[in-house]
Amino acid sequence: MSYPPPRYTGDKGEVSARLTRFDEPPDFEFGGTTYHYLATQQSTDGDFGLYRVDIAPAGGGPGPHFHKTMSESFFVLSGSMRMHDGRDWIDASAGDFLYVPPGGIHGFRNESGQPASILILFAPGAPREGYFEGLPGLADMTDDERREFFIGHDNYWIQ
């Protein structure tokens, strides 16, 4: 395997790094879950999206689903999570990692009585902020609107 073609062609480098502190307030909060937009599709030129998601005790999470346009990776920072690996729900704890290629069935949830924190990486980047921020409105949508919301955000649920 070889490296991809250069995307930066200068000879001296540039000052373009961006630091996000751990204690910065979340970008969005809903139902006891906080979302930290560490790197978005916009800030990475579409390369990837990286989000820290802090889930309250017994805070739940999405059931089995898949994406057609992107892979999704999960790294458990703290606590314990239940992860669906396409076959079954498995226990995952701090330091565990789950990679899901496009089309791979997966899900995650915090069923424990303790908070949990995970990193979620989408590649290539997608505007997941709109998905996260749209979740509170699902209850007010018709079935057709809800279906279109999920399709528009590349979420396909397993029945």
mmCIF file of C-alpha atoms in Angstrom:
data_model
loop_
_atom_site.group_PDB
_atom_site.id
_atom_site.type_symbol
_atom_site.label_atom_id
_atom_site.label_comp_id
_atom_site.label_asym_id
_atom_site.label_seq_id
_atom_site.Cartn_x
_atom_site.Cartn_y
_atom_site.Cartn_z
ATOM 1 C CA MET A 1 0.000 0.000 0.000
ATOM 2 C CA SER A 2 1.176 3.501 -0.693
ATOM 3 C CA TYR A 3 0.401 6.918 0.701
ATOM 4 C CA PRO A 4 -2.313 8.966 -1.010
ATOM 5 C CA PRO A 5 -1.204 11.852 -3.230
ATOM 6 C CA PRO A 6 -0.041 15.020 -1.450
ATOM 7 C CA ARG A 7 -2.727 17.513 -0.531
ATOM 8 C CA TYR A 8 -0.326 20.102 0.779
ATOM 9 C CA THR A 9 2.325 21.060 -1.735
ATOM 10 C CA GLY A 10 4.219 23.761 0.141
ATOM 11 C CA ASP A 11 7.767 23.370 1.417
ATOM 12 C CA LYS A 12 7.615 25.105 4.804
ATOM 13 C CA GLY A 13 4.418 23.843 6.448
ATOM 14 C CA GLU A 14 1.783 26.138 7.877
ATOM 15 C CA VAL A 15 0.235 27.071 11.179
ATOM 16 C CA SER A 16 -3.155 25.362 11.010
ATOM 17 C CA ALA A 17 -3.504 23.035 14.022
ATOM 18 C CA ARG A 18 -6.437 23.513 16.396
ATOM 19 C CA LEU A 19 -6.582 22.401 20.026
ATOM 20 C CA THR A 20 -9.845 21.560 21.779
ATOM 21 C CA ARG A 21 -9.612 21.355 25.564
ATOM 22 C CA PHE A 22 -11.267 18.473 27.400
ATOM 23 C CA ASP A 23 -13.126 20.802 29.748
ATOM 24 C CA GLU A 24 -14.731 22.943 27.036
ATOM 25 C CA PRO A 25 -18.539 22.949 27.293
ATOM 26 C CA PRO A 26 -20.402 20.528 25.033
ATOM 27 C CA ASP A 27 -21.658 21.689 21.655
ATOM 28 C CA PHE A 28 -25.030 20.021 22.159
ATOM 29 C CA GLU A 29 -26.936 18.224 24.924
ATOM 30 C CA PHE A 30 -30.042 16.090 24.744
ATOM 31 C CA GLY A 31 -31.577 13.638 27.190
ATOM 32 C CA GLY A 32 -28.550 13.433 29.478
ATOM 33 C CA THR A 33 -26.132 12.887 26.591
ATOM 34 C CA THR A 34 -23.601 15.564 25.689
ATOM 35 C CA TYR A 35 -21.940 15.897 22.294
ATOM 36 C CA HIS A 36 -18.543 17.497 21.772
ATOM 37 C CA TYR A 37 -17.862 18.305 18.116
ATOM 38 C CA LEU A 38 -14.095 17.764 18.134
ATOM 39 C CA ALA A 39 -13.620 17.672 14.348
ATOM 40 C CA THR A 40 -16.456 18.097 11.873
ATOM 41 C CA GLN A 41 -16.861 17.531 8.172
ATOM 42 C CA GLN A 42 -16.470 21.281 7.746
ATOM 43 C CA SER A 43 -13.322 21.607 9.865
ATOM 44 C CA THR A 44 -11.570 18.604 8.235
ATOM 45 C CA ASP A 45 -12.515 19.341 4.621
ATOM 46 C CA GLY A 46 -14.638 16.195 4.657
ATOM 47 C CA ASP A 47 -11.850 13.836 5.744
ATOM 48 C CA PHE A 48 -13.582 12.694 8.922
ATOM 49 C CA GLY A 49 -15.799 13.686 11.825
ATOM 50 C CA LEU A 50 -14.746 13.043 15.424
ATOM 51 C CA TYR A 51 -17.164 13.423 18.334
ATOM 52 C CA ARG A 52 -16.899 12.796 22.056
ATOM 53 C CA VAL A 53 -20.212 11.571 23.390
ATOM 54 C CA ASP A 54 -20.778 11.485 27.146
ATOM 55 C CA ILE A 55 -23.778 9.337 28.062
ATOM 56 C CA ALA A 56 -25.578 9.514 31.409
ATOM 57 C CA PRO A 57 -26.081 6.386 33.524
ATOM 58 C CA ALA A 58 -28.607 4.101 31.805
ATOM 59 C CA GLY A 59 -28.698 6.736 29.039
ATOM 60 C CA GLY A 60 -29.475 4.314 26.240
ATOM 61 C CA GLY A 61 -28.356 4.771 22.645
ATOM 62 C CA PRO A 62 -29.293 3.730 19.114
ATOM 63 C CA GLY A 63 -30.353 0.198 18.233
ATOM 64 C CA PRO A 64 -28.951 -1.799 15.301
ATOM 65 C CA HIS A 65 -28.556 0.245 12.119
ATOM 66 C CA PHE A 66 -26.085 0.827 9.279
ATOM 67 C CA HIS A 67 -24.725 3.635 7.100
ATOM 68 C CA LYS A 68 -24.237 3.521 3.330
ATOM 69 C CA THR A 69 -21.801 6.435 2.940
ATOM 70 C CA MET A 70 -19.335 6.189 5.827
ATOM 71 C CA SER A 71 -17.547 3.973 8.275
ATOM 72 C CA GLU A 72 -18.012 4.503 11.989
ATOM 73 C CA SER A 73 -15.528 3.725 14.731
ATOM 74 C CA PHE A 74 -16.032 3.705 18.486
ATOM 75 C CA PHE A 75 -13.413 4.021 21.220
ATOM 76 C CA VAL A 76 -14.609 3.700 24.803
ATOM 77 C CA LEU A 77 -12.934 6.364 26.933
ATOM 78 C CA SER A 78 -14.603 5.547 30.250
ATOM 79 C CA GLY A 79 -17.397 3.473 31.707
ATOM 80 C CA SER A 80 -18.928 0.484 30.017
ATOM 81 C CA MET A 81 -21.033 0.250 26.893
ATOM 82 C CA ARG A 82 -23.060 -2.360 25.118
ATOM 83 C CA MET A 83 -22.009 -2.477 21.466
ATOM 84 C CA HIS A 84 -23.807 -4.311 18.692
ATOM 85 C CA ASP A 85 -21.235 -5.881 16.358
ATOM 86 C CA GLY A 86 -23.738 -6.956 13.696
ATOM 87 C CA ARG A 87 -24.316 -10.324 15.349
ATOM 88 C CA ASP A 88 -25.012 -9.638 19.006
ATOM 89 C CA TRP A 89 -24.760 -7.112 21.830
ATOM 90 C CA ILE A 90 -21.335 -7.318 23.487
ATOM 91 C CA ASP A 91 -19.834 -5.608 26.526
ATOM 92 C CA ALA A 92 -17.153 -2.984 25.905
ATOM 93 C CA SER A 93 -15.175 -1.029 28.486
ATOM 94 C CA ALA A 94 -12.526 1.684 28.607
ATOM 95 C CA GLY A 95 -9.887 1.086 25.953
ATOM 96 C CA ASP A 96 -12.067 -1.116 23.726
ATOM 97 C CA PHE A 97 -12.466 -0.214 20.054
ATOM 98 C CA LEU A 98 -15.101 -1.179 17.468
ATOM 99 C CA TYR A 99 -14.682 -0.466 13.738
ATOM 100 C CA VAL A 100 -17.740 -0.634 11.487
ATOM 101 C CA PRO A 101 -17.232 -0.390 7.685
ATOM 102 C CA PRO A 102 -19.937 1.139 5.455
ATOM 103 C CA GLY A 103 -22.947 -1.181 5.501
ATOM 104 C CA GLY A 104 -21.895 -2.788 8.788
ATOM 105 C CA ILE A 105 -24.705 -3.321 11.271
ATOM 106 C CA HIS A 106 -23.975 -1.766 14.658
ATOM 107 C CA GLY A 107 -25.479 -0.006 17.665
ATOM 108 C CA PHE A 108 -24.399 1.187 21.079
ATOM 109 C CA ARG A 109 -25.932 2.038 24.423
ATOM 110 C CA ASN A 110 -25.108 2.707 28.028
ATOM 111 C CA GLU A 111 -27.150 0.310 30.144
ATOM 112 C CA SER A 112 -24.969 0.639 33.226
ATOM 113 C CA GLY A 113 -25.640 2.699 36.313
ATOM 114 C CA GLN A 114 -22.495 4.736 35.631
ATOM 115 C CA PRO A 115 -21.741 7.438 33.050
ATOM 116 C CA ALA A 116 -19.835 6.430 29.933
ATOM 117 C CA SER A 117 -17.806 8.388 27.417
ATOM 118 C CA ILE A 118 -16.925 7.360 23.858
ATOM 119 C CA LEU A 119 -15.187 8.788 20.832
ATOM 120 C CA ILE A 120 -17.071 8.289 17.563
ATOM 121 C CA LEU A 121 -15.194 8.684 14.273
ATOM 122 C CA PHE A 122 -17.024 8.937 10.937
ATOM 123 C CA ALA A 123 -14.988 8.607 7.741
ATOM 124 C CA PRO A 124 -15.330 10.311 5.425
ATOM 125 C CA GLY A 125 -16.806 13.208 7.331
ATOM 126 C CA ALA A 126 -20.553 13.763 7.280
ATOM 127 C CA PRO A 127 -22.667 16.540 8.800
ATOM 128 C CA ARG A 128 -23.582 14.491 11.893
ATOM 129 C CA GLU A 129 -24.249 17.641 13.926
ATOM 130 C CA GLY A 130 -27.558 17.958 12.062
ATOM 131 C CA TYR A 131 -28.401 14.393 13.000
ATOM 132 C CA PHE A 132 -27.590 14.849 16.696
ATOM 133 C CA GLU A 133 -29.402 18.181 16.877
ATOM 134 C CA GLY A 134 -32.442 16.780 15.061
ATOM 135 C CA LEU A 135 -33.016 13.975 17.572
ATOM 136 C CA PRO A 136 -35.150 16.086 19.962
ATOM 137 C CA GLY A 137 -37.625 16.805 17.161
ATOM 138 C CA LEU A 138 -38.314 13.154 16.297
ATOM 139 C CA ALA A 139 -41.310 12.944 18.640
ATOM 140 C CA ASP A 140 -43.040 15.775 16.760
ATOM 141 C CA MET A 141 -42.502 14.218 13.311
ATOM 142 C CA THR A 142 -44.911 12.091 11.333
ATOM 143 C CA ASP A 143 -43.741 8.594 10.424
ATOM 144 C CA ASP A 144 -42.910 9.818 6.898
ATOM 145 C CA GLU A 145 -40.967 12.816 8.210
ATOM 146 C CA ARG A 146 -39.058 10.590 10.631
ATOM 147 C CA ARG A 147 -38.212 8.118 7.832
ATOM 148 C CA GLU A 148 -36.969 10.977 5.631
ATOM 149 C CA PHE A 149 -34.928 12.408 8.512
ATOM 150 C CA PHE A 150 -33.108 9.116 8.991
ATOM 151 C CA ILE A 151 -32.553 8.526 5.262
ATOM 152 C CA GLY A 152 -31.308 12.115 4.901
ATOM 153 C CA HIS A 153 -28.765 11.400 7.647
ATOM 154 C CA ASP A 154 -27.669 8.009 6.240
ATOM 155 C CA ASN A 155 -29.268 5.977 9.056
ATOM 156 C CA TYR A 156 -30.940 2.716 8.066
ATOM 157 C CA TRP A 157 -32.542 0.845 10.960
ATOM 158 C CA ILE A 158 -32.618 -2.925 11.247
ATOM 159 C CA GLN A 159 -36.124 -4.084 12.088
#
